[in-house]
Amino acid sequence: MTAKATNDDVTAEETPSRPPQQNGPQENGPGEHGTHEHGAEQNRPLSGFALIRTIAHREIVTQLQRKELWVSLVLMVVVFCASLGVQTLFSGDSRSSRLGVVGGRPEVAAALRAQAVEPVPYGTADEARTAVRKGEVDAALLDGDEVVVKEKLPRELAGPVGEAHRAAVLTDRLKSRGLGEADIPAVLNVAPPKVTALEPDAERGDQRTMTAAVGVMVLFFLMFMFGQGIAQGVLEEKANRIVELLLAKVRAWHLLAGKVIGIGAVALAQIIAIVASGVTVALLIGLVDVPEDAVGMGALVVVWFIPGYLLFATLWAVAGSLVSRQEDIQHAAGPVSFLQTMSLLAVLAPFSGANDTLTRVFSLVPGLSSSVMPVRMATEQVPWWEVAVAAVLTLVAIAALLRVGARIYSGGLLQHGGIVKVRAALRDSREGGIS
């Protein structure tokens, strides 16, 4: 025991006399040097964009785990596609008007076919009248000089019936004057006048306008729904005190931007699914004739929806931060709902006969441009510089709103008990040094 203690003492005394190892870079091996660098990288604070990306990823994962999200997506797709089908059913008669003919006169049939009406032959007048009563045909022409209808003659049959009656009468007159049967068709066959369309693409323009207007209205209601979800999520985090832990690690504008971008990415995916299904159904049921126009306008509406979403989603998040109770959300978000309603009403400007200058101004104002500009681009040729100005103004407004909104957001999150005034939230944010 004594010898061992002595040896230990000697070792302990000799150890300090050894020259200390230097921790400089020349003494460390490559493996050890790499370990220190890796640890430094792990301890390095995340950049602002990395924090926003992390918060956005958290929001995306949270949203995708909600069953309500998937149920609402399926319901919205079904309702949207069903509404397009109902619109087709009630947009007009699903079949062309049918005209029964009694007598079998060739000049009458030729006149009707020249008017794009295929006659339905009947042997007797009684058979034709019975067909009219049963709704098998919309009208019946009896021997070229009498028309029977159930209630009134359809407008699209008035012209062809009149032309067929005229052809029958002229044939009888020409025969009475000694003209041969072989020469009568040549006399009656008159070439139609040449038609020159001043706006050959008017129908395509109407379809583009309809696609843009319907798309904007659908996205308006979706944006309203997503906005309420954002406000509700902010309120829940505020009530659970989770946001206080988050604000201790990140800045308020990082949290606000990450939340808006994350939920916006999920909303954009839902919108793309809804728009894609709607365009597909519209093409299948013949609601639009040109696929390129429908797809192009659908994509244009979605592109302009993104900046509009960023603006209104920020406002909804700020509104959610100002309340502490569920029943106060609607009161605090009243101004946001009003602005969104104004953006929807502004869509009607190109159709209301309003001054073109007013429509042009609406298409440049941030918050309104996201709904008015796609409809205006569908109805007319918009100069490229106006599109660029509208986009730049919207981006500037988003940047300013994120900055100011983050201060209101941070000031409102840390206050509880009632609705926080915007001025009080800004004051608390400045006094607390929160940004």
Short mmCIF file of C-alpha atoms in Angstrom, two decimals:
data_model
loop_
_atom_site.label_atom_id
_atom_site.label_comp_id
_atom_site.label_asym_id
_atom_site.label_seq_id
_atom_site.Cartn_x
_atom_site.Cartn_y
_atom_site.Cartn_z
CA MET A 1 0.00 0.00 0.00
CA THR A 2 2.91 2.38 0.97
CA ALA A 3 4.90 1.70 -2.17
CA LYS A 4 1.90 2.24 -4.35
CA ALA A 5 1.10 5.53 -2.67
CA THR A 6 4.71 6.65 -3.12
CA ASN A 7 4.67 5.84 -6.79
CA ASP A 8 1.38 7.71 -7.18
CA ASP A 9 2.82 10.71 -5.40
CA VAL A 10 5.81 10.73 -7.67
CA THR A 11 3.63 10.52 -10.72
CA ALA A 12 1.47 13.34 -9.45
CA GLU A 13 4.53 15.47 -8.75
CA GLU A 14 6.14 14.78 -12.09
CA THR A 15 3.00 15.50 -14.15
CA PRO A 16 2.93 19.28 -13.66
CA SER A 17 6.59 19.50 -14.68
CA ARG A 18 5.72 18.31 -18.19
CA PRO A 19 5.41 21.08 -20.73
CA PRO A 20 1.73 21.96 -21.24
CA GLN A 21 0.23 21.03 -24.59
CA GLN A 22 -0.57 23.95 -26.78
CA ASN A 23 -4.08 24.17 -28.23
CA GLY A 24 -2.98 25.96 -31.34
CA PRO A 25 -3.95 24.80 -34.78
CA GLN A 26 -0.57 23.19 -35.38
CA GLU A 27 -1.05 20.69 -32.52
CA ASN A 28 -4.52 19.46 -33.52
CA GLY A 29 -4.88 16.65 -35.96
CA PRO A 30 -7.21 16.88 -38.89
CA GLY A 31 -9.94 14.88 -37.18
CA GLU A 32 -9.87 16.97 -34.03
CA HIS A 33 -9.85 20.22 -36.01
CA GLY A 34 -12.90 19.11 -38.01
CA THR A 35 -14.78 18.28 -34.81
CA HIS A 36 -14.29 21.81 -33.45
CA GLU A 37 -15.47 23.35 -36.71
CA HIS A 38 -18.59 21.17 -36.81
CA GLY A 39 -19.49 22.17 -33.26
CA ALA A 40 -19.03 25.83 -34.15
CA GLU A 41 -21.39 25.44 -37.09
CA GLN A 42 -24.01 23.84 -34.87
CA ASN A 43 -23.78 26.65 -32.33
CA ARG A 44 -23.91 29.35 -34.97
CA PRO A 45 -27.28 31.22 -34.82
CA LEU A 46 -29.66 30.73 -37.72
CA SER A 47 -30.11 33.54 -40.22
CA GLY A 48 -33.41 35.35 -40.58
CA PHE A 49 -34.42 33.43 -43.68
CA ALA A 50 -33.49 30.13 -42.03
CA LEU A 51 -35.72 30.99 -39.07
CA ILE A 52 -38.60 31.89 -41.38
CA ARG A 53 -38.10 28.63 -43.28
CA THR A 54 -38.12 26.65 -40.02
CA ILE A 55 -41.29 28.34 -38.76
CA ALA A 56 -42.97 27.88 -42.15
CA HIS A 57 -42.06 24.18 -42.13
CA ARG A 58 -43.58 23.86 -38.65
CA GLU A 59 -46.82 25.46 -39.86
CA ILE A 60 -46.97 23.24 -42.95
CA VAL A 61 -46.53 20.07 -40.90
CA THR A 62 -49.12 21.25 -38.38
CA GLN A 63 -51.65 22.04 -41.09
CA LEU A 64 -51.15 18.77 -42.96
CA GLN A 65 -51.80 16.80 -39.78
CA ARG A 66 -55.26 18.32 -39.38
CA LYS A 67 -58.08 16.07 -40.60
CA GLU A 68 -60.29 19.11 -41.10
CA LEU A 69 -57.94 20.29 -43.84
CA TRP A 70 -58.42 17.18 -45.96
CA VAL A 71 -62.15 17.02 -45.36
CA SER A 72 -62.61 20.65 -46.33
CA LEU A 73 -60.45 20.16 -49.44
CA VAL A 74 -62.57 17.26 -50.66
CA LEU A 75 -65.79 19.15 -49.94
CA MET A 76 -64.58 22.29 -51.74
CA VAL A 77 -63.55 20.31 -54.82
CA VAL A 78 -66.92 18.51 -54.92
CA VAL A 79 -68.93 21.71 -54.36
CA PHE A 80 -66.94 23.70 -56.93
CA CYS A 81 -67.22 21.02 -59.62
CA ALA A 82 -70.92 20.50 -58.84
CA SER A 83 -71.56 24.25 -59.15
CA LEU A 84 -70.02 24.21 -62.62
CA GLY A 85 -72.29 21.33 -63.57
CA VAL A 86 -75.37 23.13 -62.25
CA GLN A 87 -74.35 26.25 -64.14
CA THR A 88 -74.25 24.23 -67.34
CA LEU A 89 -77.69 22.74 -66.69
CA PHE A 90 -79.33 26.11 -66.09
CA SER A 91 -77.38 28.10 -68.67
CA GLY A 92 -79.84 27.10 -71.36
CA ASP A 93 -81.65 24.25 -73.02
CA SER A 94 -79.46 21.20 -73.24
CA ARG A 95 -80.74 20.33 -76.75
CA SER A 96 -81.48 22.35 -79.85
CA SER A 97 -85.08 23.11 -80.76
CA ARG A 98 -86.82 20.40 -82.80
CA LEU A 99 -89.32 21.09 -85.58
CA GLY A 100 -91.80 18.56 -86.87
CA VAL A 101 -92.80 18.70 -90.54
CA VAL A 102 -95.89 17.24 -92.26
CA GLY A 103 -96.10 16.95 -96.02
CA GLY A 104 -92.61 15.96 -96.99
CA ARG A 105 -92.09 18.90 -99.41
CA PRO A 106 -88.42 18.92 -100.48
CA GLU A 107 -88.19 22.72 -100.70
CA VAL A 108 -89.32 23.01 -97.06
CA ALA A 109 -86.75 20.47 -95.86
CA ALA A 110 -84.01 22.19 -97.90
CA ALA A 111 -84.88 25.60 -96.45
CA LEU A 112 -84.81 24.22 -92.90
CA ARG A 113 -81.47 22.46 -93.38
CA ALA A 114 -80.05 25.67 -94.80
CA GLN A 115 -80.94 27.25 -91.44
CA ALA A 116 -79.23 24.40 -89.49
CA VAL A 117 -82.57 22.86 -88.45
CA GLU A 118 -83.06 19.16 -89.05
CA PRO A 119 -86.80 18.51 -89.66
CA VAL A 120 -88.58 15.61 -87.94
CA PRO A 121 -91.04 14.10 -90.47
CA TYR A 122 -94.58 13.04 -89.49
CA GLY A 123 -97.17 11.33 -91.62
CA THR A 124 -100.26 13.25 -90.52
CA ALA A 125 -101.16 16.50 -88.80
CA ASP A 126 -102.63 14.65 -85.83
CA GLU A 127 -99.33 12.82 -85.22
CA ALA A 128 -97.46 16.12 -85.30
CA ARG A 129 -99.90 17.77 -82.88
CA THR A 130 -99.56 14.82 -80.48
CA ALA A 131 -95.76 15.12 -80.64
CA VAL A 132 -95.99 18.81 -79.79
CA ARG A 133 -98.24 18.11 -76.79
CA LYS A 134 -95.84 15.43 -75.48
CA GLY A 135 -92.85 17.72 -75.91
CA GLU A 136 -91.16 15.52 -78.50
CA VAL A 137 -90.85 18.56 -80.78
CA ASP A 138 -91.10 22.27 -80.01
CA ALA A 139 -93.27 23.09 -83.02
CA ALA A 140 -94.72 21.46 -86.12
CA LEU A 141 -95.09 22.87 -89.63
CA LEU A 142 -98.24 21.50 -91.30
CA ASP A 143 -98.19 21.44 -95.12
CA GLY A 144 -95.94 24.48 -95.18
CA ASP A 145 -98.64 27.00 -94.22
CA GLU A 146 -99.53 26.36 -90.56
CA VAL A 147 -97.39 26.15 -87.42
CA VAL A 148 -98.64 24.53 -84.21
CA VAL A 149 -96.91 25.07 -80.85
CA LYS A 150 -97.71 24.08 -77.28
CA GLU A 151 -97.40 27.59 -75.89
CA LYS A 152 -95.24 29.85 -78.05
CA LEU A 153 -92.82 29.51 -80.93
CA PRO A 154 -89.17 29.32 -79.78
CA ARG A 155 -87.15 32.27 -80.94
CA GLU A 156 -84.53 30.12 -82.64
CA LEU A 157 -87.23 28.47 -84.80
CA ALA A 158 -88.97 31.69 -85.91
CA GLY A 159 -86.47 32.45 -88.65
CA PRO A 160 -86.18 28.91 -90.10
CA VAL A 161 -89.99 28.44 -90.06
CA GLY A 162 -90.52 31.75 -91.86
CA GLU A 163 -87.91 30.83 -94.46
CA ALA A 164 -89.47 27.38 -95.00
CA HIS A 165 -92.94 28.94 -95.41
CA ARG A 166 -91.55 31.45 -97.91
CA ALA A 167 -89.88 28.66 -99.91
CA ALA A 168 -93.17 26.69 -100.06
CA VAL A 169 -95.19 29.70 -101.22
CA LEU A 170 -92.62 30.69 -103.86
CA THR A 171 -92.52 27.14 -105.17
CA ASP A 172 -96.28 27.13 -105.63
CA ARG A 173 -96.21 30.49 -107.42
CA LEU A 174 -93.39 29.46 -109.73
CA LYS A 175 -95.21 26.25 -110.63
CA SER A 176 -98.38 28.21 -111.39
CA ARG A 177 -96.40 30.34 -113.83
CA GLY A 178 -95.13 27.33 -115.73
CA LEU A 179 -91.63 26.95 -114.30
CA GLY A 180 -90.45 23.35 -114.31
CA GLU A 181 -89.73 21.42 -111.14
CA ALA A 182 -86.07 21.04 -112.11
CA ASP A 183 -85.60 24.80 -112.47
CA ILE A 184 -87.28 25.83 -109.21
CA PRO A 185 -84.38 24.86 -106.83
CA ALA A 186 -81.97 26.99 -108.87
CA VAL A 187 -84.30 29.99 -108.52
CA LEU A 188 -84.76 29.50 -104.77
CA ASN A 189 -81.08 28.81 -104.08
CA VAL A 190 -79.77 32.25 -103.19
CA ALA A 191 -76.24 32.52 -101.84
CA PRO A 192 -76.15 34.05 -98.35
CA PRO A 193 -74.35 37.35 -97.89
CA LYS A 194 -70.73 37.39 -96.88
CA VAL A 195 -70.30 37.79 -93.10
CA THR A 196 -67.27 39.69 -91.79
CA ALA A 197 -66.68 39.45 -88.04
CA LEU A 198 -65.32 42.62 -86.50
CA GLU A 199 -64.44 40.75 -83.27
CA PRO A 200 -63.89 37.10 -84.23
CA ASP A 201 -62.49 36.25 -80.79
CA ALA A 202 -65.32 37.83 -78.80
CA GLU A 203 -66.62 34.46 -77.58
CA ARG A 204 -63.14 33.41 -76.46
CA GLY A 205 -62.80 36.73 -74.66
CA ASP A 206 -66.08 36.12 -72.85
CA GLN A 207 -64.86 32.68 -71.76
CA ARG A 208 -61.58 34.12 -70.48
CA THR A 209 -63.45 36.83 -68.60
CA MET A 210 -65.85 34.29 -67.08
CA THR A 211 -62.95 32.06 -66.01
CA ALA A 212 -61.11 34.97 -64.40
CA ALA A 213 -64.19 36.36 -62.64
CA VAL A 214 -65.31 32.98 -61.28
CA GLY A 215 -61.75 32.15 -60.21
CA VAL A 216 -61.33 35.44 -58.35
CA MET A 217 -64.66 35.01 -56.55
CA VAL A 218 -63.84 31.45 -55.52
CA LEU A 219 -60.41 32.51 -54.26
CA PHE A 220 -62.02 35.39 -52.35
CA PHE A 221 -64.09 32.97 -50.28
CA LEU A 222 -61.11 30.65 -49.84
CA MET A 223 -58.96 33.57 -48.70
CA PHE A 224 -61.64 34.54 -46.20
CA MET A 225 -61.67 30.99 -44.85
CA PHE A 226 -57.87 30.74 -44.68
CA GLY A 227 -57.67 34.15 -43.02
CA GLN A 228 -60.02 33.09 -40.26
CA GLY A 229 -57.90 29.96 -39.77
CA ILE A 230 -54.77 32.09 -39.39
CA ALA A 231 -56.43 34.36 -36.83
CA GLN A 232 -57.72 31.33 -34.94
CA GLY A 233 -54.24 29.72 -34.91
CA VAL A 234 -52.63 32.91 -33.59
CA LEU A 235 -55.27 33.16 -30.87
CA GLU A 236 -54.69 29.54 -29.78
CA GLU A 237 -50.92 30.06 -29.52
CA LYS A 238 -51.50 33.24 -27.57
CA ALA A 239 -53.93 31.55 -25.18
CA ASN A 240 -51.56 28.60 -24.61
CA ARG A 241 -48.58 30.91 -23.98
CA ILE A 242 -46.68 29.11 -26.72
CA VAL A 243 -46.00 32.36 -28.51
CA GLU A 244 -44.12 33.74 -25.48
CA LEU A 245 -41.61 30.90 -25.79
CA LEU A 246 -41.30 31.50 -29.53
CA LEU A 247 -40.74 35.24 -29.15
CA ALA A 248 -37.91 34.49 -26.71
CA LYS A 249 -36.05 32.75 -29.54
CA VAL A 250 -37.08 34.59 -32.72
CA ARG A 251 -38.15 38.04 -33.73
CA ALA A 252 -41.81 38.86 -34.21
CA TRP A 253 -41.52 39.50 -37.94
CA HIS A 254 -39.77 36.13 -38.39
CA LEU A 255 -42.68 34.44 -36.62
CA LEU A 256 -45.27 36.40 -38.57
CA ALA A 257 -43.63 35.82 -41.96
CA GLY A 258 -43.08 32.11 -41.28
CA LYS A 259 -46.68 31.61 -40.21
CA VAL A 260 -48.08 33.46 -43.23
CA ILE A 261 -45.78 31.66 -45.69
CA GLY A 262 -46.34 28.23 -44.16
CA ILE A 263 -50.12 28.43 -44.10
CA GLY A 264 -50.00 30.14 -47.49
CA ALA A 265 -48.10 27.22 -49.01
CA VAL A 266 -50.79 24.82 -47.81
CA ALA A 267 -53.52 27.17 -49.05
CA LEU A 268 -51.81 27.47 -52.44
CA ALA A 269 -51.67 23.68 -52.77
CA GLN A 270 -55.39 23.49 -51.99
CA ILE A 271 -56.18 26.22 -54.49
CA ILE A 272 -54.17 24.55 -57.24
CA ALA A 273 -56.08 21.31 -56.61
CA ILE A 274 -59.43 23.13 -56.70
CA VAL A 275 -58.58 25.16 -59.82
CA ALA A 276 -57.19 22.11 -61.63
CA SER A 277 -60.32 20.08 -60.87
CA GLY A 278 -62.57 22.98 -61.87
CA VAL A 279 -60.79 23.56 -65.18
CA THR A 280 -60.92 19.82 -65.91
CA VAL A 281 -64.66 19.65 -65.24
CA ALA A 282 -65.28 22.82 -67.29
CA LEU A 283 -63.48 21.28 -70.27
CA LEU A 284 -65.29 17.94 -69.92
CA ILE A 285 -68.78 19.46 -69.81
CA GLY A 286 -68.04 21.96 -72.57
CA LEU A 287 -68.29 25.07 -70.43
CA VAL A 288 -65.19 26.41 -72.20
CA ASP A 289 -64.08 25.54 -75.71
CA VAL A 290 -60.37 26.43 -75.72
CA PRO A 291 -58.28 24.55 -73.11
CA GLU A 292 -55.35 26.96 -73.44
CA ASP A 293 -57.51 29.92 -72.44
CA ALA A 294 -58.98 28.15 -69.42
CA VAL A 295 -55.62 26.88 -68.17
CA GLY A 296 -53.89 30.19 -68.85
CA MET A 297 -56.50 32.30 -67.05
CA GLY A 298 -56.60 29.85 -64.14
CA ALA A 299 -52.84 30.14 -63.75
CA LEU A 300 -53.02 33.95 -64.03
CA VAL A 301 -55.64 34.16 -61.29
CA VAL A 302 -53.53 31.97 -58.98
CA VAL A 303 -50.39 34.05 -59.65
CA TRP A 304 -52.18 37.28 -58.74
CA PHE A 305 -53.80 35.59 -55.75
CA ILE A 306 -50.42 35.02 -54.05
CA PRO A 307 -49.57 38.70 -53.30
CA GLY A 308 -53.18 39.36 -52.34
CA TYR A 309 -53.04 36.44 -49.92
CA LEU A 310 -49.81 37.72 -48.35
CA LEU A 311 -51.42 41.10 -47.73
CA PHE A 312 -54.67 39.87 -46.22
CA ALA A 313 -53.11 36.93 -44.35
CA THR A 314 -50.80 39.36 -42.57
CA LEU A 315 -53.79 41.48 -41.60
CA TRP A 316 -55.67 38.42 -40.33
CA ALA A 317 -52.66 37.35 -38.23
CA VAL A 318 -52.39 40.84 -36.76
CA ALA A 319 -56.12 40.80 -35.98
CA GLY A 320 -55.73 37.44 -34.22
CA SER A 321 -52.92 38.81 -32.05
CA LEU A 322 -55.11 41.63 -30.76
CA VAL A 323 -57.72 39.40 -29.09
CA SER A 324 -57.73 36.93 -26.22
CA ARG A 325 -61.13 35.31 -26.72
CA GLN A 326 -62.69 33.43 -29.60
CA GLU A 327 -65.78 35.63 -29.71
CA ASP A 328 -63.68 38.77 -30.22
CA ILE A 329 -62.08 37.64 -33.50
CA GLN A 330 -64.92 38.84 -35.71
CA HIS A 331 -64.92 42.25 -34.02
CA ALA A 332 -61.16 42.73 -34.36
CA ALA A 333 -61.12 41.40 -37.93
CA GLY A 334 -64.01 43.61 -39.05
CA PRO A 335 -61.78 46.07 -40.96
CA VAL A 336 -59.99 43.16 -42.67
CA SER A 337 -63.31 41.64 -43.76
CA PHE A 338 -64.40 45.03 -45.07
CA LEU A 339 -61.24 45.42 -47.15
CA GLN A 340 -61.65 41.94 -48.60
CA THR A 341 -65.26 42.70 -49.49
CA MET A 342 -64.14 45.87 -51.24
CA SER A 343 -61.63 43.88 -53.27
CA LEU A 344 -64.43 41.54 -54.38
CA LEU A 345 -66.73 44.41 -55.32
CA ALA A 346 -63.89 46.00 -57.29
CA VAL A 347 -63.94 42.94 -59.57
CA LEU A 348 -67.33 44.13 -60.87
CA ALA A 349 -65.86 47.44 -62.09
CA PRO A 350 -65.03 46.18 -65.62
CA PHE A 351 -68.63 44.89 -66.01
CA SER A 352 -70.53 47.77 -64.41
CA GLY A 353 -69.88 50.33 -67.15
CA ALA A 354 -67.73 52.35 -64.77
CA ASN A 355 -65.19 54.78 -66.08
CA ASP A 356 -62.16 53.05 -67.60
CA THR A 357 -59.93 55.30 -65.51
CA LEU A 358 -61.53 54.02 -62.30
CA THR A 359 -60.98 50.40 -63.37
CA ARG A 360 -57.37 51.18 -64.24
CA VAL A 361 -56.81 52.78 -60.83
CA PHE A 362 -58.36 49.81 -59.04
CA SER A 363 -56.04 47.44 -60.92
CA LEU A 364 -52.99 49.32 -59.59
CA VAL A 365 -53.98 49.70 -55.92
CA PRO A 366 -52.42 47.05 -53.62
CA GLY A 367 -55.12 44.82 -52.17
CA LEU A 368 -57.44 45.50 -55.11
CA SER A 369 -55.01 44.70 -57.92
CA SER A 370 -54.91 41.00 -57.01
CA SER A 371 -58.60 40.70 -57.92
CA VAL A 372 -59.11 43.42 -60.56
CA MET A 373 -55.95 42.97 -62.65
CA PRO A 374 -56.59 39.35 -63.77
CA VAL A 375 -60.15 40.21 -64.80
CA ARG A 376 -58.95 43.31 -66.62
CA MET A 377 -56.24 41.30 -68.38
CA ALA A 378 -58.94 38.87 -69.51
CA THR A 379 -61.14 41.62 -70.97
CA GLU A 380 -58.54 43.85 -72.62
CA GLN A 381 -54.91 44.20 -73.59
CA VAL A 382 -53.22 45.72 -70.53
CA PRO A 383 -49.92 47.57 -71.14
CA TRP A 384 -46.97 45.68 -69.69
CA TRP A 385 -45.82 48.66 -67.65
CA GLU A 386 -49.15 48.82 -65.80
CA VAL A 387 -48.81 45.15 -64.87
CA ALA A 388 -45.26 45.82 -63.66
CA VAL A 389 -46.35 48.87 -61.64
CA ALA A 390 -49.16 46.91 -60.00
CA ALA A 391 -46.77 44.08 -59.08
CA VAL A 392 -44.10 46.43 -57.68
CA LEU A 393 -46.62 48.44 -55.63
CA THR A 394 -48.03 45.22 -54.20
CA LEU A 395 -44.59 43.91 -53.23
CA VAL A 396 -43.70 47.21 -51.57
CA ALA A 397 -46.99 47.15 -49.66
CA ILE A 398 -46.32 43.59 -48.51
CA ALA A 399 -42.84 44.50 -47.24
CA ALA A 400 -44.15 47.58 -45.39
CA LEU A 401 -47.11 45.69 -43.96
CA LEU A 402 -44.91 42.86 -42.70
CA ARG A 403 -42.67 45.36 -40.93
CA VAL A 404 -45.43 47.44 -39.34
CA GLY A 405 -47.67 44.43 -38.82
CA ALA A 406 -44.90 42.61 -36.97
CA ARG A 407 -44.76 45.41 -34.40
CA ILE A 408 -48.52 45.33 -33.87
CA TYR A 409 -48.36 41.53 -33.85
CA SER A 410 -45.66 41.42 -31.17
CA GLY A 411 -47.28 44.10 -29.04
CA GLY A 412 -50.66 42.39 -29.13
CA LEU A 413 -49.42 38.85 -28.49
CA LEU A 414 -48.09 39.60 -25.03
CA GLN A 415 -51.25 41.34 -23.80
CA HIS A 416 -54.27 39.45 -22.48
CA GLY A 417 -57.80 40.30 -21.44
CA GLY A 418 -59.97 41.91 -24.11
CA ILE A 419 -59.25 43.50 -27.46
CA VAL A 420 -55.91 45.33 -27.69
CA LYS A 421 -55.94 48.65 -29.51
CA VAL A 422 -53.52 49.01 -32.42
CA ARG A 423 -51.98 52.15 -30.90
CA ALA A 424 -51.42 50.36 -27.58
CA ALA A 425 -49.83 47.39 -29.34
CA LEU A 426 -47.43 49.67 -31.22
CA ARG A 427 -46.54 51.53 -28.00
CA ASP A 428 -45.84 48.32 -26.09
CA SER A 429 -43.76 47.02 -28.98
CA ARG A 430 -41.60 50.16 -28.95
CA GLU A 431 -41.25 50.21 -25.17
CA GLY A 432 -40.35 46.52 -25.04
CA GLY A 433 -37.88 46.81 -27.88
CA ILE A 434 -39.63 44.00 -29.73
CA SER A 435 -39.18 43.81 -33.49
#
